[in-house]
PDB file of C-alpha atoms in Angstrom:
ATOM      1  CA  UNK A  14      96.873 106.520 102.400  1.00  0.00           C
ATOM      2  CA  UNK A  15      96.041 105.533  98.810  1.00  0.00           C
ATOM      3  CA  UNK A  16      93.669 102.745  97.945  1.00  0.00           C
ATOM      4  CA  UNK A  17      94.027 100.692  94.783  1.00  0.00           C
ATOM      5  CA  UNK A  18      91.848 100.976  91.695  1.00  0.00           C
ATOM      6  CA  UNK A  19      89.180  98.387  91.062  1.00  0.00           C
ATOM      7  CA  UNK A  20      89.216  96.190  88.013  1.00  0.00           C
ATOM      8  CA  UNK A  21      87.294  93.298  86.500  1.00  0.00           C
ATOM      9  CA  UNK A  22      87.973  90.402  84.164  1.00  0.00           C
ATOM     10  CA  UNK A  23      88.146  91.591  80.581  1.00  0.00           C
ATOM     11  CA  UNK A  24      86.390  89.538  77.946  1.00  0.00           C
ATOM     12  CA  UNK A  25      88.665  87.490  75.831  1.00  0.00           C
ATOM     13  CA  UNK A  26      91.375  87.146  78.468  1.00  0.00           C
ATOM     14  CA  UNK A  27      94.127  84.930  77.125  1.00  0.00           C
ATOM     15  CA  UNK A  28      94.471  81.285  78.148  1.00  0.00           C
ATOM     16  CA  UNK A  29      97.937  82.000  79.489  1.00  0.00           C
ATOM     17  CA  UNK A  30      96.635  84.731  81.765  1.00  0.00           C
ATOM     18  CA  UNK A  31      93.867  82.438  83.079  1.00  0.00           C
ATOM     19  CA  UNK A  32      96.398  79.701  83.765  1.00  0.00           C
ATOM     20  CA  UNK A  33      98.607  82.190  85.596  1.00  0.00           C
ATOM     21  CA  UNK A  34      95.718  83.257  87.814  1.00  0.00           C
ATOM     22  CA  UNK A  35      94.720  79.636  88.549  1.00  0.00           C
ATOM     23  CA  UNK A  36      98.253  78.965  89.672  1.00  0.00           C
ATOM     24  CA  UNK A  37      98.152  82.056  91.809  1.00  0.00           C
ATOM     25  CA  UNK A  38      94.975  80.875  93.514  1.00  0.00           C
ATOM     26  CA  UNK A  39      96.778  77.727  94.630  1.00  0.00           C
ATOM     27  CA  UNK A  40      98.726  79.995  96.945  1.00  0.00           C
ATOM     28  CA  UNK A  41      95.555  81.199  98.663  1.00  0.00           C
ATOM     29  CA  UNK A  42      96.988  80.316 102.035  1.00  0.00           C
ATOM     30  CA  UNK A  43      99.286  83.303 101.928  1.00  0.00           C
ATOM     31  CA  UNK A  44      97.033  85.517  99.797  1.00  0.00           C
ATOM     32  CA  UNK A  45      93.617  84.714 101.327  1.00  0.00           C
ATOM     33  CA  UNK A  46      92.907  88.275 102.541  1.00  0.00           C
ATOM     34  CA  UNK A  47      92.912  89.516  98.933  1.00  0.00           C
ATOM     35  CA  UNK A  48      89.277  88.490  98.672  1.00  0.00           C
ATOM     36  CA  UNK A  49      88.287  90.777 101.518  1.00  0.00           C
ATOM     37  CA  UNK A  50      89.049  94.188 100.012  1.00  0.00           C
ATOM     38  CA  UNK A  51      86.288  96.667 100.761  1.00  0.00           C
ATOM     39  CA  UNK A  52      84.365  98.626  98.146  1.00  0.00           C
ATOM     40  CA  UNK A  53      86.119 101.871  99.129  1.00  0.00           C
ATOM     41  CA  UNK A  54      89.447 100.400  98.008  1.00  0.00           C
ATOM     42  CA  UNK A  55      88.300 100.479  94.401  1.00  0.00           C
ATOM     43  CA  UNK A  56      88.654 104.223  94.053  1.00  0.00           C
ATOM     44  CA  UNK A  57      91.996 105.950  93.476  1.00  0.00           C
ATOM     45  CA  UNK A  58      93.152 109.059  95.249  1.00  0.00           C
ATOM     46  CA  UNK A  59      91.815 108.284  98.719  1.00  0.00           C
ATOM     47  CA  UNK A  60      94.443 108.827 101.393  1.00  0.00           C
ATOM     48  CA  UNK A  61      94.270 109.028 105.155  1.00  0.00           C
ATOM     49  CA  UNK A  62      97.167 110.329 107.244  1.00  0.00           C
ATOM     50  CA  UNK A  63      97.448 109.881 110.983  1.00  0.00           C
ATOM     51  CA  UNK A  64      96.130 113.072 112.600  1.00  0.00           C
ATOM     52  CA  UNK A  65      98.678 115.282 114.346  1.00  0.00           C
ATOM     53  CA  UNK A  66      97.526 116.803 117.639  1.00  0.00           C
ATOM     54  CA  UNK A  67      96.788 120.525 117.565  1.00  0.00           C
ATOM     55  CA  UNK A  68      99.238 122.669 119.508  1.00  0.00           C
ATOM     56  CA  UNK A  69      99.011 126.215 120.833  1.00  0.00           C
ATOM     57  CA  UNK A  70     100.978 128.626 118.704  1.00  0.00           C
ATOM     58  CA  UNK A  71     103.570 129.283 121.385  1.00  0.00           C
ATOM     59  CA  UNK A  72     104.369 125.554 121.608  1.00  0.00           C
ATOM     60  CA  UNK A  73     105.387 125.199 117.971  1.00  0.00           C
ATOM     61  CA  UNK A  74     109.057 125.077 117.094  1.00  0.00           C
ATOM     62  CA  UNK A  75     109.894 126.736 113.806  1.00  0.00           C
ATOM     63  CA  UNK A  76     113.502 125.588 113.405  1.00  0.00           C
ATOM     64  CA  UNK A  77     114.130 123.434 110.339  1.00  0.00           C
ATOM     65  CA  UNK A  78     115.803 120.725 112.429  1.00  0.00           C
ATOM     66  CA  UNK A  79     113.098 120.283 115.095  1.00  0.00           C
ATOM     67  CA  UNK A  80     109.695 118.527 114.864  1.00  0.00           C
ATOM     68  CA  UNK A  81     106.682 120.874 114.842  1.00  0.00           C
ATOM     69  CA  UNK A  82     104.338 118.544 116.757  1.00  0.00           C
ATOM     70  CA  UNK A  83     104.456 115.430 118.951  1.00  0.00           C
ATOM     71  CA  UNK A  84     103.931 112.053 117.338  1.00  0.00           C
ATOM     72  CA  UNK A  85     100.444 110.485 117.480  1.00  0.00           C
ATOM     73  CA  UNK A  86      99.521 107.918 120.103  1.00  0.00           C
ATOM     74  CA  UNK A  87     101.272 104.611 119.215  1.00  0.00           C
ATOM     75  CA  UNK A  88      98.087 102.722 120.088  1.00  0.00           C
ATOM     76  CA  UNK A  89      96.194 104.635 117.372  1.00  0.00           C
ATOM     77  CA  UNK A  90      98.891 103.859 114.835  1.00  0.00           C
ATOM     78  CA  UNK A  91      98.973 100.183 115.823  1.00  0.00           C
ATOM     79  CA  UNK A  92      95.193  99.959 115.480  1.00  0.00           C
ATOM     80  CA  UNK A  93      95.312 101.499 112.010  1.00  0.00           C
ATOM     81  CA  UNK A  94      98.094  99.155 110.883  1.00  0.00           C
ATOM     82  CA  UNK A  95      96.108  96.164 112.164  1.00  0.00           C
ATOM     83  CA  UNK A  96      92.938  97.432 110.481  1.00  0.00           C
ATOM     84  CA  UNK A  97      94.172  98.997 107.236  1.00  0.00           C
ATOM     85  CA  UNK A  98      97.648  97.535 106.833  1.00  0.00           C
ATOM     86  CA  UNK A  99      99.616 100.787 107.177  1.00  0.00           C
ATOM     87  CA  UNK A 100      99.652 104.277 108.679  1.00  0.00           C
ATOM     88  CA  UNK A 101     101.106 107.574 107.478  1.00  0.00           C
ATOM     89  CA  UNK A 102     102.501 110.496 109.472  1.00  0.00           C
ATOM     90  CA  UNK A 103     102.868 113.462 107.119  1.00  0.00           C
ATOM     91  CA  UNK A 104     105.798 115.902 107.364  1.00  0.00           C
ATOM     92  CA  UNK A 105     107.646 113.764 109.904  1.00  0.00           C
ATOM     93  CA  UNK A 106     111.076 115.042 108.836  1.00  0.00           C
ATOM     94  CA  UNK A 107     111.785 118.783 109.302  1.00  0.00           C
ATOM     95  CA  UNK A 108     112.520 120.601 106.009  1.00  0.00           C
ATOM     96  CA  UNK A 109     116.160 121.322 106.807  1.00  0.00           C
ATOM     97  CA  UNK A 110     116.922 117.702 107.681  1.00  0.00           C
ATOM     98  CA  UNK A 111     115.110 116.495 104.565  1.00  0.00           C
ATOM     99  CA  UNK A 112     117.090 118.846 102.309  1.00  0.00           C
ATOM    100  CA  UNK A 113     120.401 117.595 103.755  1.00  0.00           C
ATOM    101  CA  UNK A 114     119.377 113.990 103.129  1.00  0.00           C
ATOM    102  CA  UNK A 115     118.272 114.794  99.571  1.00  0.00           C
ATOM    103  CA  UNK A 116     121.604 116.464  98.816  1.00  0.00           C
ATOM    104  CA  UNK A 117     123.394 113.429 100.260  1.00  0.00           C
ATOM    105  CA  UNK A 118     121.418 111.057  98.025  1.00  0.00           C
ATOM    106  CA  UNK A 119     122.057 113.101  94.881  1.00  0.00           C
ATOM    107  CA  UNK A 120     125.803 113.111  95.581  1.00  0.00           C
ATOM    108  CA  UNK A 121     125.848 109.397  96.376  1.00  0.00           C
ATOM    109  CA  UNK A 122     123.959 108.392  93.219  1.00  0.00           C
ATOM    110  CA  UNK A 123     126.090 110.696  91.071  1.00  0.00           C
ATOM    111  CA  UNK A 124     129.238 109.219  92.601  1.00  0.00           C
ATOM    112  CA  UNK A 125     127.938 105.757  91.708  1.00  0.00           C
ATOM    113  CA  UNK A 126     127.572 106.636  88.032  1.00  0.00           C
ATOM    114  CA  UNK A 127     123.856 107.373  88.313  1.00  0.00           C
ATOM    115  CA  UNK A 128     123.097 103.736  89.136  1.00  0.00           C
ATOM    116  CA  UNK A 129     121.220 101.822  91.830  1.00  0.00           C
ATOM    117  CA  UNK A 130     122.710 102.162  95.300  1.00  0.00           C
ATOM    118  CA  UNK A 131     121.915 100.624  98.697  1.00  0.00           C
ATOM    119  CA  UNK A 132     123.636 101.729 101.912  1.00  0.00           C
ATOM    120  CA  UNK A 133     123.160  99.449 104.931  1.00  0.00           C
ATOM    121  CA  UNK A 134     123.528 100.791 108.455  1.00  0.00           C
ATOM    122  CA  UNK A 135     124.030 104.373 109.687  1.00  0.00           C
ATOM    123  CA  UNK A 136     127.836 104.468 109.561  1.00  0.00           C
ATOM    124  CA  UNK A 137     128.102 105.966 106.069  1.00  0.00           C
ATOM    125  CA  UNK A 138     125.267 108.480 106.501  1.00  0.00           C
ATOM    126  CA  UNK A 139     127.241 111.310 108.096  1.00  0.00           C
ATOM    127  CA  UNK A 140     125.741 114.758 107.751  1.00  0.00           C
ATOM    128  CA  UNK A 141     122.132 113.525 107.626  1.00  0.00           C
ATOM    129  CA  UNK A 142     119.385 112.883 110.161  1.00  0.00           C
ATOM    130  CA  UNK A 143     119.510 109.224 109.053  1.00  0.00           C
ATOM    131  CA  UNK A 144     122.715 108.787 111.043  1.00  0.00           C
ATOM    132  CA  UNK A 145     120.785 109.658 114.236  1.00  0.00           C
ATOM    133  CA  UNK A 146     117.431 108.141 113.319  1.00  0.00           C
ATOM    134  CA  UNK A 147     117.852 104.680 114.956  1.00  0.00           C
ATOM    135  CA  UNK A 148     118.714 106.378 118.264  1.00  0.00           C
ATOM    136  CA  UNK A 149     116.010 109.052 118.226  1.00  0.00           C
ATOM    137  CA  UNK A 150     114.180 108.743 121.558  1.00  0.00           C
ATOM    138  CA  UNK A 151     110.763 109.733 120.196  1.00  0.00           C
ATOM    139  CA  UNK A 152     111.066 107.242 117.354  1.00  0.00           C
ATOM    140  CA  UNK A 153     112.143 104.464 119.728  1.00  0.00           C
ATOM    141  CA  UNK A 154     109.173 105.203 121.953  1.00  0.00           C
ATOM    142  CA  UNK A 155     106.886 105.106 118.928  1.00  0.00           C
ATOM    143  CA  UNK A 156     108.192 101.708 117.769  1.00  0.00           C
ATOM    144  CA  UNK A 157     107.993 100.182 121.238  1.00  0.00           C
ATOM    145  CA  UNK A 158     104.490 101.545 121.718  1.00  0.00           C
ATOM    146  CA  UNK A 159     103.277 100.113 118.407  1.00  0.00           C
ATOM    147  CA  UNK A 160     104.761  96.725 119.298  1.00  0.00           C
ATOM    148  CA  UNK A 161     103.216  96.710 122.774  1.00  0.00           C
ATOM    149  CA  UNK A 162      99.795  97.711 121.455  1.00  0.00           C
ATOM    150  CA  UNK A 163      99.860  95.091 118.691  1.00  0.00           C
ATOM    151  CA  UNK A 164     101.400  92.209 120.628  1.00  0.00           C
ATOM    152  CA  UNK A 165      99.979  92.895 124.077  1.00  0.00           C
ATOM    153  CA  UNK A 166     103.320  92.481 125.824  1.00  0.00           C
ATOM    154  CA  UNK A 167     106.336  94.645 126.661  1.00  0.00           C
ATOM    155  CA  UNK A 168     108.651  95.437 123.766  1.00  0.00           C
ATOM    156  CA  UNK A 169     112.175  94.012 123.895  1.00  0.00           C
ATOM    157  CA  UNK A 170     115.276  96.107 123.408  1.00  0.00           C
ATOM    158  CA  UNK A 171     115.298  97.783 119.972  1.00  0.00           C
ATOM    159  CA  UNK A 172     116.833  95.762 117.181  1.00  0.00           C
ATOM    160  CA  UNK A 173     116.944  97.673 113.908  1.00  0.00           C
ATOM    161  CA  UNK A 174     118.116  96.870 110.413  1.00  0.00           C
ATOM    162  CA  UNK A 175     118.639 100.104 108.471  1.00  0.00           C
ATOM    163  CA  UNK A 176     119.033 100.605 104.747  1.00  0.00           C
ATOM    164  CA  UNK A 177     118.955 103.566 102.362  1.00  0.00           C
ATOM    165  CA  UNK A 178     117.775 102.479  98.896  1.00  0.00           C
ATOM    166  CA  UNK A 179     118.341 104.658  95.834  1.00  0.00           C
ATOM    167  CA  UNK A 180     116.713 103.461  92.611  1.00  0.00           C
ATOM    168  CA  UNK A 181     118.175 105.011  89.482  1.00  0.00           C
ATOM    169  CA  UNK A 182     119.822 104.047  86.238  1.00  0.00           C
ATOM    170  CA  UNK A 183     119.573 100.772  84.347  1.00  0.00           C
ATOM    171  CA  UNK A 184     119.198  98.630  87.474  1.00  0.00           C
ATOM    172  CA  UNK A 185     116.122 100.459  88.740  1.00  0.00           C
ATOM    173  CA  UNK A 186     113.721  98.104  86.952  1.00  0.00           C
ATOM    174  CA  UNK A 187     115.497  94.969  88.207  1.00  0.00           C
ATOM    175  CA  UNK A 188     115.034  96.199  91.786  1.00  0.00           C
ATOM    176  CA  UNK A 189     111.309  96.850  91.381  1.00  0.00           C
ATOM    177  CA  UNK A 190     108.130  94.740  91.433  1.00  0.00           C
ATOM    178  CA  UNK A 191     109.812  92.034  93.522  1.00  0.00           C
ATOM    179  CA  UNK A 192     106.990  91.115  95.904  1.00  0.00           C
ATOM    180  CA  UNK A 193     108.202  89.927  99.302  1.00  0.00           C
ATOM    181  CA  UNK A 194     107.720  89.653 103.051  1.00  0.00           C
ATOM    182  CA  UNK A 195     110.113  91.334 105.467  1.00  0.00           C
ATOM    183  CA  UNK A 196     111.789  89.434 108.282  1.00  0.00           C
ATOM    184  CA  UNK A 197     110.934  92.200 110.765  1.00  0.00           C
ATOM    185  CA  UNK A 198     107.618  93.004 112.432  1.00  0.00           C
ATOM    186  CA  UNK A 199     107.530  96.762 111.820  1.00  0.00           C
ATOM    187  CA  UNK A 200     108.770  98.573 108.737  1.00  0.00           C
ATOM    188  CA  UNK A 201     109.310 102.336 108.969  1.00  0.00           C
ATOM    189  CA  UNK A 202     109.903 104.044 105.632  1.00  0.00           C
ATOM    190  CA  UNK A 203     110.784 107.668 104.924  1.00  0.00           C
ATOM    191  CA  UNK A 204     110.807 108.809 101.271  1.00  0.00           C
ATOM    192  CA  UNK A 205     113.831 111.031 100.666  1.00  0.00           C
ATOM    193  CA  UNK A 206     113.516 111.689  96.924  1.00  0.00           C
ATOM    194  CA  UNK A 207     110.664 110.654  94.640  1.00  0.00           C
ATOM    195  CA  UNK A 208     110.400 111.041  90.850  1.00  0.00           C
ATOM    196  CA  UNK A 209     108.684 114.220  89.746  1.00  0.00           C
ATOM    197  CA  UNK A 210     108.005 112.877  86.235  1.00  0.00           C
ATOM    198  CA  UNK A 211     107.582 109.536  84.517  1.00  0.00           C
ATOM    199  CA  UNK A 212     106.947 106.453  86.625  1.00  0.00           C
ATOM    200  CA  UNK A 213     106.083 107.517  90.159  1.00  0.00           C
ATOM    201  CA  UNK A 214     107.643 104.618  92.105  1.00  0.00           C
ATOM    202  CA  UNK A 215     104.624 103.975  94.341  1.00  0.00           C
ATOM    203  CA  UNK A 216     104.844 101.645  97.318  1.00  0.00           C
ATOM    204  CA  UNK A 217     102.622  98.643  96.612  1.00  0.00           C
ATOM    205  CA  UNK A 218     101.205  96.674  99.516  1.00  0.00           C
ATOM    206  CA  UNK A 219      98.824  93.749 100.002  1.00  0.00           C
ATOM    207  CA  UNK A 220      98.112  94.200 103.701  1.00  0.00           C
ATOM    208  CA  UNK A 221      98.164  91.595 106.432  1.00  0.00           C
ATOM    209  CA  UNK A 222      98.181  88.441 104.303  1.00  0.00           C
ATOM    210  CA  UNK A 223      99.605  86.153 107.002  1.00  0.00           C
ATOM    211  CA  UNK A 224      99.958  85.843 110.773  1.00  0.00           C
ATOM    212  CA  UNK A 225     103.068  85.795 112.894  1.00  0.00           C
ATOM    213  CA  UNK A 226     104.675  82.388 112.479  1.00  0.00           C
ATOM    214  CA  UNK A 227     105.664  80.355 115.518  1.00  0.00           C
ATOM    215  CA  UNK A 228     108.885  79.159 113.923  1.00  0.00           C
ATOM    216  CA  UNK A 229     111.406  80.378 111.391  1.00  0.00           C
ATOM    217  CA  UNK A 230     110.885  77.189 109.361  1.00  0.00           C
ATOM    218  CA  UNK A 231     107.242  78.098 108.699  1.00  0.00           C
ATOM    219  CA  UNK A 232     108.225  81.665 107.940  1.00  0.00           C
ATOM    220  CA  UNK A 233     110.850  80.400 105.504  1.00  0.00           C
ATOM    221  CA  UNK A 234     108.252  78.205 103.780  1.00  0.00           C
ATOM    222  CA  UNK A 235     106.005  81.247 103.293  1.00  0.00           C
ATOM    223  CA  UNK A 236     108.862  83.070 101.643  1.00  0.00           C
ATOM    224  CA  UNK A 237     109.596  80.152  99.312  1.00  0.00           C
ATOM    225  CA  UNK A 238     105.947  80.072  98.243  1.00  0.00           C
ATOM    226  CA  UNK A 239     106.099  83.785  97.486  1.00  0.00           C
ATOM    227  CA  UNK A 240     109.625  84.228  96.152  1.00  0.00           C
ATOM    228  CA  UNK A 241     109.458  82.030  93.061  1.00  0.00           C
ATOM    229  CA  UNK A 242     108.922  82.833  89.367  1.00  0.00           C
ATOM    230  CA  UNK A 243     105.331  81.570  89.219  1.00  0.00           C
ATOM    231  CA  UNK A 244     104.066  83.525  92.243  1.00  0.00           C
ATOM    232  CA  UNK A 245     105.936  86.634  91.127  1.00  0.00           C
ATOM    233  CA  UNK A 246     104.457  86.372  87.623  1.00  0.00           C
ATOM    234  CA  UNK A 247     100.951  85.988  89.074  1.00  0.00           C
ATOM    235  CA  UNK A 248     101.339  89.026  91.335  1.00  0.00           C
ATOM    236  CA  UNK A 249     102.741  91.149  88.529  1.00  0.00           C
ATOM    237  CA  UNK A 250      99.803  90.066  86.379  1.00  0.00           C
ATOM    238  CA  UNK A 251      97.393  91.288  89.060  1.00  0.00           C
ATOM    239  CA  UNK A 252      99.382  94.520  89.336  1.00  0.00           C
ATOM    240  CA  UNK A 253      99.140  95.152  85.589  1.00  0.00           C
ATOM    241  CA  UNK A 254      95.374  94.571  85.754  1.00  0.00           C
ATOM    242  CA  UNK A 255      95.062  97.109  88.571  1.00  0.00           C
ATOM    243  CA  UNK A 256      93.670  94.520  90.978  1.00  0.00           C
ATOM    244  CA  UNK A 257      91.941  96.225  93.895  1.00  0.00           C
ATOM    245  CA  UNK A 258      93.774  94.145  96.536  1.00  0.00           C
ATOM    246  CA  UNK A 259      97.107  95.800  95.673  1.00  0.00           C
ATOM    247  CA  UNK A 260      97.115  99.201  97.312  1.00  0.00           C
ATOM    248  CA  UNK A 261      99.167 102.037  95.852  1.00  0.00           C
ATOM    249  CA  UNK A 262     100.788 104.480  98.266  1.00  0.00           C
ATOM    250  CA  UNK A 263     102.060 107.609  96.575  1.00  0.00           C
ATOM    251  CA  UNK A 264     105.016 108.557  98.716  1.00  0.00           C
ATOM    252  CA  UNK A 265     105.663 112.129  99.787  1.00  0.00           C
ATOM    253  CA  UNK A 266     109.238 113.019 100.789  1.00  0.00           C
ATOM    254  CA  UNK A 267     109.558 113.614 104.504  1.00  0.00           C
ATOM    255  CA  UNK A 268     106.548 111.544 105.538  1.00  0.00           C
ATOM    256  CA  UNK A 269     106.782 108.469 107.764  1.00  0.00           C
ATOM    257  CA  UNK A 270     105.092 105.323 106.432  1.00  0.00           C
ATOM    258  CA  UNK A 271     104.582 102.476 108.909  1.00  0.00           C
ATOM    259  CA  UNK A 272     103.408  98.958 108.117  1.00  0.00           C
ATOM    260  CA  UNK A 273     103.897  95.381 109.218  1.00  0.00           C
ATOM    261  CA  UNK A 274     106.260  94.156 106.519  1.00  0.00           C
ATOM    262  CA  UNK A 275     106.395  90.718 108.104  1.00  0.00           C
ATOM    263  CA  UNK A 276     102.671  90.155 107.560  1.00  0.00           C
ATOM    264  CA  UNK A 277     102.129  92.187 104.378  1.00  0.00           C
ATOM    265  CA  UNK A 278     103.289  91.402 100.850  1.00  0.00           C
ATOM    266  CA  UNK A 279     104.851  94.531  99.392  1.00  0.00           C
ATOM    267  CA  UNK A 280     107.195  95.955  96.782  1.00  0.00           C
ATOM    268  CA  UNK A 281     107.947  99.173  94.926  1.00  0.00           C
ATOM    269  CA  UNK A 282     107.078 100.328  91.442  1.00  0.00           C
ATOM    270  CA  UNK A 283     109.922 101.182  89.088  1.00  0.00           C
ATOM    271  CA  UNK A 284     111.084 104.689  88.259  1.00  0.00           C
ATOM    272  CA  UNK A 285     112.547 106.028  85.014  1.00  0.00           C
ATOM    273  CA  UNK A 286     116.312 105.415  84.694  1.00  0.00           C
ATOM    274  CA  UNK A 287     117.102 109.145  84.664  1.00  0.00           C
ATOM    275  CA  UNK A 288     115.210 109.857  87.913  1.00  0.00           C
ATOM    276  CA  UNK A 289     115.881 108.931  91.543  1.00  0.00           C
ATOM    277  CA  UNK A 290     113.573 107.111  93.940  1.00  0.00           C
ATOM    278  CA  UNK A 291     115.223 107.055  97.359  1.00  0.00           C
ATOM    279  CA  UNK A 292     113.741 105.680 100.568  1.00  0.00           C
ATOM    280  CA  UNK A 293     115.228 105.309 104.034  1.00  0.00           C
ATOM    281  CA  UNK A 294     114.019 102.174 105.822  1.00  0.00           C
ATOM    282  CA  UNK A 295     114.284 100.969 109.395  1.00  0.00           C
ATOM    283  CA  UNK A 296     113.154  97.425 110.150  1.00  0.00           C
ATOM    284  CA  UNK A 297     112.249  96.830 113.790  1.00  0.00           C
ATOM    285  CA  UNK A 298     112.374  93.528 115.659  1.00  0.00           C
ATOM    286  CA  UNK A 299     113.075  90.190 114.009  1.00  0.00           C
ATOM    287  CA  UNK A 300     110.889  87.586 115.802  1.00  0.00           C
ATOM    288  CA  UNK A 301     113.129  84.751 114.602  1.00  0.00           C
ATOM    289  CA  UNK A 302     116.477  86.355 115.348  1.00  0.00           C
ATOM    290  CA  UNK A 303     117.517  83.479 117.630  1.00  0.00           C
ATOM    291  CA  UNK A 304     116.532  80.694 115.233  1.00  0.00           C
ATOM    292  CA  UNK A 305     119.390  78.201 114.648  1.00  0.00           C
ATOM    293  CA  UNK A 306     117.989  77.514 111.170  1.00  0.00           C
ATOM    294  CA  UNK A 307     118.128  81.194 110.301  1.00  0.00           C
ATOM    295  CA  UNK A 308     121.702  81.460 111.501  1.00  0.00           C
ATOM    296  CA  UNK A 309     122.562  78.373 109.469  1.00  0.00           C
ATOM    297  CA  UNK A 310     121.071  79.932 106.338  1.00  0.00           C
ATOM    298  CA  UNK A 311     122.608  83.324 107.193  1.00  0.00           C
ATOM    299  CA  UNK A 312     119.523  85.238 106.104  1.00  0.00           C
ATOM    300  CA  UNK A 313     118.217  88.676 107.165  1.00  0.00           C
TER     301      UNK A 313
END
């Protein structure tokens, strides 16, 4: 887990920048927790991964396509997400499965002229673990356990929205630094390929900035307040200043990154046009799936 760098107001800050920040403060209702960042968040390079239970040597599988350890207790992960905003399970994907997915991404991006590519659903992911991921029994148990621990009630039947995002080429910048909320309660992200030079394509997150909304209408209002040019400009201004409330997660291929995308403002940094930043994402459980207003607007 990586915490953001601290920063302070520089002398001589421009009038335009001050105006931008004043406008941003008007949206304190959705960004109120920014004021509560702890002192430890000011220092870069600090990362905590969820501990993996120790196993006796004879219990460890060495095959490239099998996990080497059981997943951590979902209650521990849920507690960390509620407390810190996210949790990380290192080396979640076996090396052989990861290599197959990386080869798939390279072929897909090359076949698309080296440009940005997004593949929704598992149907077109043949030959990779991503095809099987939404039906993996251990992963389903993990998601249900996190939900039950966080919400205090039994989890409903799984409802996933899956997407494989590949940032590359001229459109990489246009698909970066777009701060947003997800429509789903739990976001599970697996980095497939990350840039090895140039811009690193970090995941940026402002954790737990709102509560679960009782209605889709209120949720939609939150998104309008966030997804507009003024709010986006203010957030990008804070990002450029290295504001401590924006946490940087340096993604390691094969890890599993879990956070509440519904409650947390987040986005990704850009990568250089001649590199690839690819992440596989599963969104779990839309609390407003049955909203007539949402169906009317036909929004994810």
